[in-house]
Short mmCIF file of C-alpha atoms and ligand atoms in Angstrom, two decimals:
data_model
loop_
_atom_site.label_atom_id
_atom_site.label_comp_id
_atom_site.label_asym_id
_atom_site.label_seq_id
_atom_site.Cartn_x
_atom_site.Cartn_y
_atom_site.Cartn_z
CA UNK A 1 -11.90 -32.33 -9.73
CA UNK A 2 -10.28 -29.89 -12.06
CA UNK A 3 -8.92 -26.70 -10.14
CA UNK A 4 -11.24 -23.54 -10.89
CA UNK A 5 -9.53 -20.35 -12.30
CA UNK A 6 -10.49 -16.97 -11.60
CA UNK A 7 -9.48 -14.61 -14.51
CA UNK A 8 -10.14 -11.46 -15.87
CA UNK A 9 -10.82 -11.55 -19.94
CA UNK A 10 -9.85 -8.44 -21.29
CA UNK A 11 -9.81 -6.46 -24.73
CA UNK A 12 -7.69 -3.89 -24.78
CA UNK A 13 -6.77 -1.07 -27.43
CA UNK A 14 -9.74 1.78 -26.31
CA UNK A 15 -8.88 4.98 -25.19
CA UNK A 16 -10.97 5.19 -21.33
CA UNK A 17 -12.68 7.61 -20.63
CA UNK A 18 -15.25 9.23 -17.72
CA UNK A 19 -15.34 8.77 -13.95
CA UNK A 20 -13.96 7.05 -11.69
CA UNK A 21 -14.45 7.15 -7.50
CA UNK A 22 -11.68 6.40 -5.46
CA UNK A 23 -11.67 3.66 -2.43
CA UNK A 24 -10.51 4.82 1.16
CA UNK A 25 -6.76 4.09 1.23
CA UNK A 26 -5.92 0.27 1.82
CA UNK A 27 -2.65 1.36 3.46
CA UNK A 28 -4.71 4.01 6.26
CA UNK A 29 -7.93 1.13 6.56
CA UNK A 30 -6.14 -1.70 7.43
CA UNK A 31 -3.86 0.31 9.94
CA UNK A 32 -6.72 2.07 11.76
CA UNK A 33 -8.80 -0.82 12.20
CA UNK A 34 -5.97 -2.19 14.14
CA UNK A 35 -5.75 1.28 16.09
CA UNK A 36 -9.38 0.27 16.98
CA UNK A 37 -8.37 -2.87 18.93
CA UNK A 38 -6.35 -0.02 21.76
CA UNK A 39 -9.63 0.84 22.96
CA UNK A 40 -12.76 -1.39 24.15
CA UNK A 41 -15.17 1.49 23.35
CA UNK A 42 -16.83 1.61 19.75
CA UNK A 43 -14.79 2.77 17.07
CA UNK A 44 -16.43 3.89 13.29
CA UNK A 45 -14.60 3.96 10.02
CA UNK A 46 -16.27 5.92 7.36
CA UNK A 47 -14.71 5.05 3.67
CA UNK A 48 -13.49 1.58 4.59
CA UNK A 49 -12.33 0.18 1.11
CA UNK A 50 -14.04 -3.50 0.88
CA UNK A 51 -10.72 -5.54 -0.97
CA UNK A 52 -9.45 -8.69 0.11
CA UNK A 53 -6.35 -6.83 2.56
CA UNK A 54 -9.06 -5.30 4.65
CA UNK A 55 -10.89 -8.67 4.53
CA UNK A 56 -8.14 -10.30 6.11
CA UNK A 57 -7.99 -7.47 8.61
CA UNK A 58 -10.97 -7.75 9.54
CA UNK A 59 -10.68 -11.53 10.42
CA UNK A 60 -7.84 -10.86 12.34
CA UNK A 61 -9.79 -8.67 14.40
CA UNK A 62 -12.81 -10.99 14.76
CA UNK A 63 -10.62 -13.63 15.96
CA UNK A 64 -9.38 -11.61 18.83
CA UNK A 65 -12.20 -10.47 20.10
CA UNK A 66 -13.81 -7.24 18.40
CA UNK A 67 -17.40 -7.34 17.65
CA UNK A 68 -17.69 -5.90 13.80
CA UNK A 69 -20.84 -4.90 11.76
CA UNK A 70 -20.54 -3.12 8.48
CA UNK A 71 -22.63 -1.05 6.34
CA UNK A 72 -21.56 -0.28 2.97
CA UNK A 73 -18.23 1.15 3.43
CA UNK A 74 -19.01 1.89 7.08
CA UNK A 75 -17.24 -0.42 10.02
CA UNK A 76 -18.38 -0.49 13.37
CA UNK A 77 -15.97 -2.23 15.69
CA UNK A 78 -15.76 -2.66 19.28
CA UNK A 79 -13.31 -4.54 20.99
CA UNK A 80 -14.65 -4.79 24.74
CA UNK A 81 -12.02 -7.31 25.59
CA UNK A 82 -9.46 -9.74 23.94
CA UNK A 83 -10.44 -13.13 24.07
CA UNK A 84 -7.22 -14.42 22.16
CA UNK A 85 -3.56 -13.31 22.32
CA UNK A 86 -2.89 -15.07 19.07
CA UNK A 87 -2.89 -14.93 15.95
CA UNK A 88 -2.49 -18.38 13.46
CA UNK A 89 -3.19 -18.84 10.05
CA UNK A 90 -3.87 -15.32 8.33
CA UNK A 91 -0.90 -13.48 8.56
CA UNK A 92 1.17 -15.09 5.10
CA UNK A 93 -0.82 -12.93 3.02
CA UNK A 94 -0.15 -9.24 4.51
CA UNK A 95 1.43 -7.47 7.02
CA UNK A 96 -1.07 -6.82 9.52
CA UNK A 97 -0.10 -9.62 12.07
CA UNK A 98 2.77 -7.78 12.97
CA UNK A 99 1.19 -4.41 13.64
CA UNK A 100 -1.09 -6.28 16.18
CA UNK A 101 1.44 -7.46 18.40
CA UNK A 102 2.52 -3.87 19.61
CA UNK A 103 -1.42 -3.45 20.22
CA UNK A 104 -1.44 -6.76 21.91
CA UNK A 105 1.42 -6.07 24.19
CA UNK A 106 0.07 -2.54 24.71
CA UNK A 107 -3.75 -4.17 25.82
CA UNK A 108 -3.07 -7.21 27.34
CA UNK A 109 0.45 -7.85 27.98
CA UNK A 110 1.09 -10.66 25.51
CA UNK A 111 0.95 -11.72 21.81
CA UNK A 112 1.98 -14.47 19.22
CA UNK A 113 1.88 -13.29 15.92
CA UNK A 114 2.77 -15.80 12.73
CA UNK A 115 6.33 -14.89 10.82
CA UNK A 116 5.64 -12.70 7.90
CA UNK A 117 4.59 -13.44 4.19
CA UNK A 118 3.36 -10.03 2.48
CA UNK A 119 3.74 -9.28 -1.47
CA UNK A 120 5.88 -11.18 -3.35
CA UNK A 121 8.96 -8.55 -3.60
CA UNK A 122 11.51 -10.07 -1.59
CA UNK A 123 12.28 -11.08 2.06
CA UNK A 124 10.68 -7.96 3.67
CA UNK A 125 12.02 -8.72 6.83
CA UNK A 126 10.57 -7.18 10.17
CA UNK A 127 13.81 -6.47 12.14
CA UNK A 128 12.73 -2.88 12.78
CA UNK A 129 9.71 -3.52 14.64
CA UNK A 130 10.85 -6.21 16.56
CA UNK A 131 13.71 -3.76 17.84
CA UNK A 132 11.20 -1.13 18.55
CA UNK A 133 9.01 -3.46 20.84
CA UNK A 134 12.31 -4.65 22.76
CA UNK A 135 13.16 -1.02 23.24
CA UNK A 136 9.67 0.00 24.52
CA UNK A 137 10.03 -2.78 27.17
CA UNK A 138 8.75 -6.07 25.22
CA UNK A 139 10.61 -9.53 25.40
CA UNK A 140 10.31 -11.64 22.52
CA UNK A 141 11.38 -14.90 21.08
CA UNK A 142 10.98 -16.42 17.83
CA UNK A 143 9.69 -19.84 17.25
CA UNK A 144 9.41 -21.73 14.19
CA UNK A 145 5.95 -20.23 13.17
CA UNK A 146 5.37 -17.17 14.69
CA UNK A 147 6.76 -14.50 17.14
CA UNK A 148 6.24 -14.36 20.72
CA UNK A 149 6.12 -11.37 23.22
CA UNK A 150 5.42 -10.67 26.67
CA UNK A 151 5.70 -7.30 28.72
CA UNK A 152 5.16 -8.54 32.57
CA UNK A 153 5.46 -4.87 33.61
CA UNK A 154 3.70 -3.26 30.52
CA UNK A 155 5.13 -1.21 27.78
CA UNK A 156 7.30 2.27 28.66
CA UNK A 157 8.54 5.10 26.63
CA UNK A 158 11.96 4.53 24.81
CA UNK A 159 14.39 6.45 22.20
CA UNK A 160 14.01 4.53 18.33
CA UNK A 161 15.83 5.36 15.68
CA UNK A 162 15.30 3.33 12.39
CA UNK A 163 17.88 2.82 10.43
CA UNK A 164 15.42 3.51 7.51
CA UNK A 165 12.04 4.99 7.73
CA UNK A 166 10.11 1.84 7.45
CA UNK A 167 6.45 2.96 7.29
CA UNK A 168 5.27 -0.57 9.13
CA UNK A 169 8.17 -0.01 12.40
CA UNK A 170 6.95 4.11 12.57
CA UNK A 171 2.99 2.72 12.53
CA UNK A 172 4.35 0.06 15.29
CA UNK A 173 5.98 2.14 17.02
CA UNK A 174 3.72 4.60 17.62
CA UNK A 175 0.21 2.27 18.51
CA UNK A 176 2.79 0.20 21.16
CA UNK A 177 3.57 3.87 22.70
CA UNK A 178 0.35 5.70 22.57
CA UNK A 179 -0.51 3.89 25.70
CA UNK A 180 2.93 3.15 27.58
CA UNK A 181 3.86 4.63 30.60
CA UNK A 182 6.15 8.25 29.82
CA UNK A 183 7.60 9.46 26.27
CA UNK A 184 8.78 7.67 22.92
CA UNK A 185 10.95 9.38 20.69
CA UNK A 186 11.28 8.09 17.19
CA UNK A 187 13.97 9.06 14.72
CA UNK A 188 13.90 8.63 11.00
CA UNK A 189 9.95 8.26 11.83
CA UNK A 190 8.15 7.41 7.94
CA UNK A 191 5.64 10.44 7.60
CA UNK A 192 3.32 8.65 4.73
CA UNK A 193 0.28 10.29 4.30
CA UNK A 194 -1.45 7.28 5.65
CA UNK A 195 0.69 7.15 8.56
CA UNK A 196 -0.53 11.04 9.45
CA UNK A 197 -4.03 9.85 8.89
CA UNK A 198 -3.79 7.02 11.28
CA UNK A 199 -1.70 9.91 13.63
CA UNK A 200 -5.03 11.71 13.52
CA UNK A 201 -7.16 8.98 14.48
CA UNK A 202 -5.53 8.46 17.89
CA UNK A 203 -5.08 11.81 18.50
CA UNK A 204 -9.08 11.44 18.44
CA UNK A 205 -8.99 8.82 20.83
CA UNK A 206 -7.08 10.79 23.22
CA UNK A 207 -3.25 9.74 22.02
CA UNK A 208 -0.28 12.75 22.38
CA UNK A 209 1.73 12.73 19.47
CA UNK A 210 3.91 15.63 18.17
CA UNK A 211 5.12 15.50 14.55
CA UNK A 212 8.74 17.37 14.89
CA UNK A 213 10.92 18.44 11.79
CA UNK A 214 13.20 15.79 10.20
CA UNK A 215 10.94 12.74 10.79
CA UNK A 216 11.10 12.75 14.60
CA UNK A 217 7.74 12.07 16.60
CA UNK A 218 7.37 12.28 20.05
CA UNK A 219 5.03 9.84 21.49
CA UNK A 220 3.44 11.08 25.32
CA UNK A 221 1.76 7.66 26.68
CA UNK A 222 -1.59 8.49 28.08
CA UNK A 223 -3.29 6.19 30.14
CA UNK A 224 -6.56 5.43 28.25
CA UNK A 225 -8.14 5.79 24.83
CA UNK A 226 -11.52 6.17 23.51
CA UNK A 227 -13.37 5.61 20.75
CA UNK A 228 -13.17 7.08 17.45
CA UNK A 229 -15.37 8.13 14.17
CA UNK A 230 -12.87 9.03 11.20
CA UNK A 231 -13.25 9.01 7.51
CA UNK A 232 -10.32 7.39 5.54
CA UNK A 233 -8.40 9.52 3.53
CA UNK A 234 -8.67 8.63 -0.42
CA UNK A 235 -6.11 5.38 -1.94
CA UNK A 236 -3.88 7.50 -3.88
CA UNK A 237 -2.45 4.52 -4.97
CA UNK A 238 -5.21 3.86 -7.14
CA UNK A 239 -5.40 7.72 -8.05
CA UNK A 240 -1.97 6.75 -9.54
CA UNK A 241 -3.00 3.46 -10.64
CA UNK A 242 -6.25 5.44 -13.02
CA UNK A 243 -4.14 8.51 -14.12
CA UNK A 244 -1.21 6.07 -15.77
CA UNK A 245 -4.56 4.20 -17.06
CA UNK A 246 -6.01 7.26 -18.24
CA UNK A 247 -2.76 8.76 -20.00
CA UNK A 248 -1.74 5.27 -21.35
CA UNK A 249 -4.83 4.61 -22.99
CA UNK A 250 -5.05 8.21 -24.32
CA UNK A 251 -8.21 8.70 -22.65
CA UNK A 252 -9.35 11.53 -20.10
CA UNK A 253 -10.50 10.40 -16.81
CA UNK A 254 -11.97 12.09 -14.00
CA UNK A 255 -10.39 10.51 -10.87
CA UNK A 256 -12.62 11.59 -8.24
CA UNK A 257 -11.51 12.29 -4.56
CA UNK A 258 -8.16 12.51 -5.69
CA UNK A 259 -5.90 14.37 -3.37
CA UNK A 260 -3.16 17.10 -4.77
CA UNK A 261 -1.83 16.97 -1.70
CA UNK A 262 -1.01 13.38 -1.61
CA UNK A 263 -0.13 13.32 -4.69
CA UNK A 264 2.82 16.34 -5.66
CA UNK A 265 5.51 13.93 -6.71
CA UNK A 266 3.50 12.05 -9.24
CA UNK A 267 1.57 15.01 -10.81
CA UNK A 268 5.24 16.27 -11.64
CA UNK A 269 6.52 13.16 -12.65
CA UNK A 270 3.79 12.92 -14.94
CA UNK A 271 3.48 16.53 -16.59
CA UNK A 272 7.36 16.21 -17.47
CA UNK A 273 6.38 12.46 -19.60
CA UNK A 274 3.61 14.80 -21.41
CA UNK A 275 0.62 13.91 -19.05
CA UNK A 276 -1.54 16.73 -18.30
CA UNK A 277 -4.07 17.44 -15.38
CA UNK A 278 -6.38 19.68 -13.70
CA UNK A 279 -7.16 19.95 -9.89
CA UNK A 280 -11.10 20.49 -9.30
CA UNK A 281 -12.32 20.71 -6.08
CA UNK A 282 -13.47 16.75 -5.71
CA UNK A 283 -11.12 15.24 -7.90
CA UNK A 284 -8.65 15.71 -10.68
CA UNK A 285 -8.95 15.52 -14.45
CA UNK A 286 -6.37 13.72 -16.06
CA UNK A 287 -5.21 13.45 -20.20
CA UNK A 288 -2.36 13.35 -22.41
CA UNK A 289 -1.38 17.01 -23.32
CA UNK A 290 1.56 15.57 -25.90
CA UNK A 291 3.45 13.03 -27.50
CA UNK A 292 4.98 11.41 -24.54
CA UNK A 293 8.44 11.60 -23.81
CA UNK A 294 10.40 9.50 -21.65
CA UNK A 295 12.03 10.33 -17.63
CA UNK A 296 14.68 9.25 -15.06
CA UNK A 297 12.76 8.58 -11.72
CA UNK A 298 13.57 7.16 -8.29
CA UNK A 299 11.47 5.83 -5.61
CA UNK A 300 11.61 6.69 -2.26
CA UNK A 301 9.59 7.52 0.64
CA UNK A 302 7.26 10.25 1.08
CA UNK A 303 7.53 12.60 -0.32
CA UNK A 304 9.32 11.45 -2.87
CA UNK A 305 8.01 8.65 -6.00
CA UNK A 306 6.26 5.71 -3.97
CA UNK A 307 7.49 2.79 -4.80
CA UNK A 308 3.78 1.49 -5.01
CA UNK A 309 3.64 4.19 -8.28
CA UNK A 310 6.47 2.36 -10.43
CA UNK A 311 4.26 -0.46 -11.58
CA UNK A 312 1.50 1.15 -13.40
CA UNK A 313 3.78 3.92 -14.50
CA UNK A 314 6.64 1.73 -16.04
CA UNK A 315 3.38 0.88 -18.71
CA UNK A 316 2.90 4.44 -18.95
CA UNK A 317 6.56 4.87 -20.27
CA UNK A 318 6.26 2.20 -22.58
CA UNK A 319 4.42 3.99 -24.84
CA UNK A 320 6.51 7.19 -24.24
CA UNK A 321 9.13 8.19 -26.63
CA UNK A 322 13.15 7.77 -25.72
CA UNK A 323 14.74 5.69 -22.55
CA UNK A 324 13.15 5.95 -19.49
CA UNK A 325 15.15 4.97 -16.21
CA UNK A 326 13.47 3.91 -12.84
CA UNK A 327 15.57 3.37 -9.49
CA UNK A 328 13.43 0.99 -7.08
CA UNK A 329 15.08 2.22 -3.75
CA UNK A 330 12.57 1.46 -1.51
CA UNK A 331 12.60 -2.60 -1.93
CA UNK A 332 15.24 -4.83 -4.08
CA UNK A 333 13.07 -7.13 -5.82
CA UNK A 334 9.98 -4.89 -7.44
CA UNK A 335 10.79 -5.45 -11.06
CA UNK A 336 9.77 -9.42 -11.53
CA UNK A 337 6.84 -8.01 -13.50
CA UNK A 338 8.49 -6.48 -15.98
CA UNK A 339 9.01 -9.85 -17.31
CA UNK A 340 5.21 -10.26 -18.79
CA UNK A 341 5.45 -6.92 -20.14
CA UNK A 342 8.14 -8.04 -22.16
CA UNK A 343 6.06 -10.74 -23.08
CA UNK A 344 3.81 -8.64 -24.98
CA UNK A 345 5.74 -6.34 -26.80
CA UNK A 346 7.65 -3.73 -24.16
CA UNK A 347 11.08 -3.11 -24.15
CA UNK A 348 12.42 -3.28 -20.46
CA UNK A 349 15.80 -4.04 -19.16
CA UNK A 350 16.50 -4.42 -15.30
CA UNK A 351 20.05 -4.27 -13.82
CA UNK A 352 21.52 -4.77 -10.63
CA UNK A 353 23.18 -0.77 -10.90
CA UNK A 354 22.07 2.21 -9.30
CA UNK A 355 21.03 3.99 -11.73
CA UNK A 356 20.10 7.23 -9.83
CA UNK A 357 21.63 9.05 -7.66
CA UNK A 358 19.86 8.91 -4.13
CA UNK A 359 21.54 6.83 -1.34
CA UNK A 360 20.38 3.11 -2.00
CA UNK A 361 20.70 0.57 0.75
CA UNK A 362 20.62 -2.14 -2.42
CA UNK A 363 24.02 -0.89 -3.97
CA UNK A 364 26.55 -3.59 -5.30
CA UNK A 365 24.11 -6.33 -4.24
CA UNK A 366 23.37 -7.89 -7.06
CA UNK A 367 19.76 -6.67 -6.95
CA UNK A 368 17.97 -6.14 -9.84
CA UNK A 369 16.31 -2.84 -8.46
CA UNK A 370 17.15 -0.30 -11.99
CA UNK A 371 14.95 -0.23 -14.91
CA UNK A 372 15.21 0.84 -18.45
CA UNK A 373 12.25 0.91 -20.37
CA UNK A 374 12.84 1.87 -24.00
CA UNK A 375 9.39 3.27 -26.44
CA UNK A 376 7.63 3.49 -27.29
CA UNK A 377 6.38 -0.29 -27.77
CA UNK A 378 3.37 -1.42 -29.50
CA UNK A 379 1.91 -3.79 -26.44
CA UNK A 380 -0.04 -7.39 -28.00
CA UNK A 381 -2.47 -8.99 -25.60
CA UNK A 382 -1.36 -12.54 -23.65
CA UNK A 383 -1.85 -15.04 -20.71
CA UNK A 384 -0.75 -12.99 -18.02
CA UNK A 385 0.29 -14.38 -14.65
CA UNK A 386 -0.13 -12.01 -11.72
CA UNK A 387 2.68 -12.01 -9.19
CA UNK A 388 1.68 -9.48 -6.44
CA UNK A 389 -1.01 -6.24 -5.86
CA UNK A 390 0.99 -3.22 -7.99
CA UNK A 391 2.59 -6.05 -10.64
CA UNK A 392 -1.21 -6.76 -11.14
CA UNK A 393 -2.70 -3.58 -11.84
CA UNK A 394 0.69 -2.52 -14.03
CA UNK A 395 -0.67 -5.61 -15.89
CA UNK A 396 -4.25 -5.15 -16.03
CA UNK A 397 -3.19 -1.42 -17.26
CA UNK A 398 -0.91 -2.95 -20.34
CA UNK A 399 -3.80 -5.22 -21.42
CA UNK A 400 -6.19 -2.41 -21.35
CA UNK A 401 -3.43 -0.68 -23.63
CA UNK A 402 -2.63 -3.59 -25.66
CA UNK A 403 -4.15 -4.51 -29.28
CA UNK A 404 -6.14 -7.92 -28.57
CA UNK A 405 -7.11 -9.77 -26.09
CA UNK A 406 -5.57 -10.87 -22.67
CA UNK A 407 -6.09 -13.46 -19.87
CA UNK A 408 -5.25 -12.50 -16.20
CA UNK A 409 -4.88 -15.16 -13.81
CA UNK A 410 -4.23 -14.81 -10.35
CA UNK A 411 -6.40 -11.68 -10.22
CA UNK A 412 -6.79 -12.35 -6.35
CA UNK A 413 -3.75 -10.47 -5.83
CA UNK A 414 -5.74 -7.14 -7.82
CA UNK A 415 -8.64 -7.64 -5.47
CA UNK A 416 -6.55 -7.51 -2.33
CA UNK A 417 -5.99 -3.61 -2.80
CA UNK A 418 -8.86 -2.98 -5.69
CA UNK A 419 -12.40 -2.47 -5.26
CA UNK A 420 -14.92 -3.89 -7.29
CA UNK A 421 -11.81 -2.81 -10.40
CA UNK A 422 -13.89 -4.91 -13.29
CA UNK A 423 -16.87 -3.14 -12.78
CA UNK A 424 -15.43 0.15 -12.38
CA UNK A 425 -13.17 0.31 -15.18
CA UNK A 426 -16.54 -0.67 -17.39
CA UNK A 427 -17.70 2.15 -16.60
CA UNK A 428 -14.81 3.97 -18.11
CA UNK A 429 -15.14 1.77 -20.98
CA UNK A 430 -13.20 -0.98 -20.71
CA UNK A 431 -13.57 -4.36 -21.96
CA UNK A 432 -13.20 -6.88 -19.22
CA UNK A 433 -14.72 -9.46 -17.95
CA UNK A 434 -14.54 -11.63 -14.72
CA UNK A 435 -14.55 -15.52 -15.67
CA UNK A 436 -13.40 -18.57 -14.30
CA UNK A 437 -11.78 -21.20 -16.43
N1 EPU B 1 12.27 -3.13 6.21
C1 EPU B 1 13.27 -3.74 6.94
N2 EPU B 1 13.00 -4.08 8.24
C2 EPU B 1 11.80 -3.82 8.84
C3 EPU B 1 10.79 -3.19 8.08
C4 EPU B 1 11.05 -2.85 6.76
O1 EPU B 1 14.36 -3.96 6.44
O2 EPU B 1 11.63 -4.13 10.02
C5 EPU B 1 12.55 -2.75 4.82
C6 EPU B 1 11.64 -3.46 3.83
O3 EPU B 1 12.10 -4.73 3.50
C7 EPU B 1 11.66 -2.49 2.66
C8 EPU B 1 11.75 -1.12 3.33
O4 EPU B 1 12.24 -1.37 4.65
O5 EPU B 1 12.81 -2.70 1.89
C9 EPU B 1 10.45 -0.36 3.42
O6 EPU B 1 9.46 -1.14 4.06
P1 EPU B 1 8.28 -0.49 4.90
O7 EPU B 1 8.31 -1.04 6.28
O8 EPU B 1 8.31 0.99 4.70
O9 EPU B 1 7.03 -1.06 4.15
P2 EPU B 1 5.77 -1.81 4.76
O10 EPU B 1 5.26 -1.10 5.95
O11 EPU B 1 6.05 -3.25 4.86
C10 EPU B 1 4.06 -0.38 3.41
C11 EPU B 1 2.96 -0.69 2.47
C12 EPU B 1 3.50 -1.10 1.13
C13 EPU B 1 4.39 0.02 0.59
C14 EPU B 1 5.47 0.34 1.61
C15 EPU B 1 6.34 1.51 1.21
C16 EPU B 1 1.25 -1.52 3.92
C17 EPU B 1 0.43 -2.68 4.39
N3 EPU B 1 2.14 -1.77 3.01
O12 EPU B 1 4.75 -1.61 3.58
O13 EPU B 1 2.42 -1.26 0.26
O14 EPU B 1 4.97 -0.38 -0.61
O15 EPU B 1 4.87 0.65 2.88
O16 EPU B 1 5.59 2.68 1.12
O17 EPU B 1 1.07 -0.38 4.36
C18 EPU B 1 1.03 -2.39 -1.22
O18 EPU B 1 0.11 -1.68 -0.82
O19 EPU B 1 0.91 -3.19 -2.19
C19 EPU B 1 2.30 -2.36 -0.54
C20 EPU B 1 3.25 -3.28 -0.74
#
């Protein structure tokens, strides 16, 4: 039997235009339903984004013991007790597994959680949170699949300080403290705007945590938490992901739900290329006010350019005027994409300089982590394959732009962090199709 494709047949070369809803973030869903499993009383998440990341979460979850039942974008999930202490097979595809084994330790006193897989942009190792557990009390060896922890005396209070702000080691860190005996302190804590809305949700379920200045949070274990009902704050990665669409295509879309707030660095980044916007109270309007011209930009974490923003923007400055130059700082292998963009028609050199000047733990590595995109480039559809989540909506977004038409394959990747994205980019306009070949 022939292997069965599933594609996405597209047609680009129309400006988009109309509305478009925002999902609940991927990045605060997936983080909070794991929060869930700290308590054994019920726990509802309102705006729960249904993509194939939360899917997996979800499993993971099921397999330990929560009871789940979901309506629309609601979850209910209640976790009354732990019936397994491992987890096996689902943890090559995202990063979850290792958020669960602070929880586990915290709960039960014991976990076994597979060695990582994630995107496909480079080792992304989990030193950090491993550290983190030791420090809060945990012992833990690694075996050839998987790691494994134990606590015999249950989790206490520690002083972390990461030598980056990792946003996975600050979520870890805080769940495996929330309910260990006396006070964390973490230094160089990640303060993502996802990481402040899972803050909020245990602070609903009873958690002490104090945000400080300079990224230092100060954990006060408590000695039980309860259940929670929280709405999920918007995926501004796909409010990023529909503005470069919008502005590319030389449409005007309304992205609904979008956040200002979450959003400060790219709405600059973007009115200095020549996009234009305008804040309403649900959502913002985005267009092209001008020609487009081309930037310097360097990612970094919050609140600077997320390095989850690059992707669909580097197809943005394709079709802007002059040299554009992007330093990835955040991780040194994000620019494999680029490749396919080439492929039809963009002009896009990546180097192994820094070409920026923030501190970058990737200097004289060899790392091809620097851009230079040079437009603006008349973009011909191809057979594109899809590498990982942000490579594949940077490429849906140049086929949409592109003159012709354009196979995807591998669009599982685009569903992992993308809702329903054929249908609702129809409505906008576009010309795609879901197949299988
Ligand atoms: N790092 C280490 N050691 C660690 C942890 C991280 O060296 O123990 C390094 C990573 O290799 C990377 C850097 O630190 O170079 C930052 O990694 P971080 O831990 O901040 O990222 P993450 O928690 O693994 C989350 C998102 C990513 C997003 C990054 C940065 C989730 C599930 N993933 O990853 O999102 O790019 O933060 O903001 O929240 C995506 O949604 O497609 C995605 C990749």
């Amino acid at each position: 039997m022939q292997n069965v494709k599933n594609v996405f047949l597209v047609e680009g070369g129309q400006a988009l235009k109309g509305e478009i809803k925002l999902a609940g973030a991927k990045n605060a869903a997936t983080k909070i339903l794991v929060a869930s499993l700290l308590t054994d009383e019920e726990c509802i998440l309102e705006n729960f984004p249904r993509i194939g990341d939360t899917e997996i979460a979800l499993e993971i979850c099921r397999n330990l013991g929560s009871q789940i039942k979901i309506e629309g974008n609601t979850v209910y999930i209640q976790t009354p007790k732990i019936l397994s202490t491992k987890i096996t097979n689902l943890g090559r595809r995202n990063r979850i597994p290792i958020l669960v084994l602070g929880v586990l330790l915290s709960r039960v006193r014991e976990g076994e959680v597979p060695l990582l897989g994630g995107d496909k942009i480079g080792p992304r190792p989990v030193d950090m949170h491993i550290e983190a557990l030791k420090t809060l009390g945990a012992q833990i060896t690694i075996q050839e699949n998987s790691y494994l922890a134990f606590v015999p005396n249950g989790l206490h209070g520690g002083e972390i300080t990461l030598k980056y702000p990792s946003v996975g080691a600050t979520e870890q860190t805080i769940m495996a403290s929330v309910l260990a005996s006396g006070k964390t302190v973490l230094r160089n804590a990640a303060v993502e705007p996802e990481i402040i809305d899972l803050i909020k949700v245990l602070q609903k379920m009873g958690a002490i945590i104090e945000l400080g200045t300079n990224r230092v949070i100060t954990i006060y274990g408590v000695e039980k938490l309860r259940g929670f009902k929280h709405q999920i704050i918007s995926d501004r990665n796909e409010a990023v992901s529909f503005a470069s669409l919008a502005i590319a295509t030389n449409g005007k879309i309304f992205v609904k739900d979008a956040n200002q707030e979450h959003l400060i660095t790219f709405l600059n980044s973007l009115r200095r290329i020549g996009g234009e916007y305008e804040v309403e109270k649900d959502g913002i309007w985005f267009w092209r006010a001008r020609k487009l011209t081309g930037v310097k930009i360097e990612t970094d974490t919050h609140p600077g350019f997320m390095t989850d923003w690059q992707q669909p923007f580097v197809v943005l400055l394709t079709q802007a005027h002059g040299v554009s130059v992007i330093h990835e700082t955040v991780y040194e292998d994000r620019f494999g994409y680029t490749k396919e963009l080439n492929k039809m028609g963009a002009d896009i050199k990546v180097v192994s300089e820094c070409l920026g000047s923030l501190a970058c733990r990737f200097k004289d590595k060899g790392f091809l982590h620097s851009a230079i995109i040079d437009g603006p480039t008349h973009l011909y559809g191809t057979e594109i394959n899809v590498p990982d989540l942000r490579a594949g909506i940077a490429h849906l977004i140049a086929t949409l732009v592109a003159e012709g038409k354009s196979v995807i394959n591998g669009i599982e990747e685009i569903d992992r962090g993308y809702e329903k994205i054929d249908e609702r980019l129809k409505a906008l306009g576009a010309k795609i199709q879901r197949s299988t070949l």
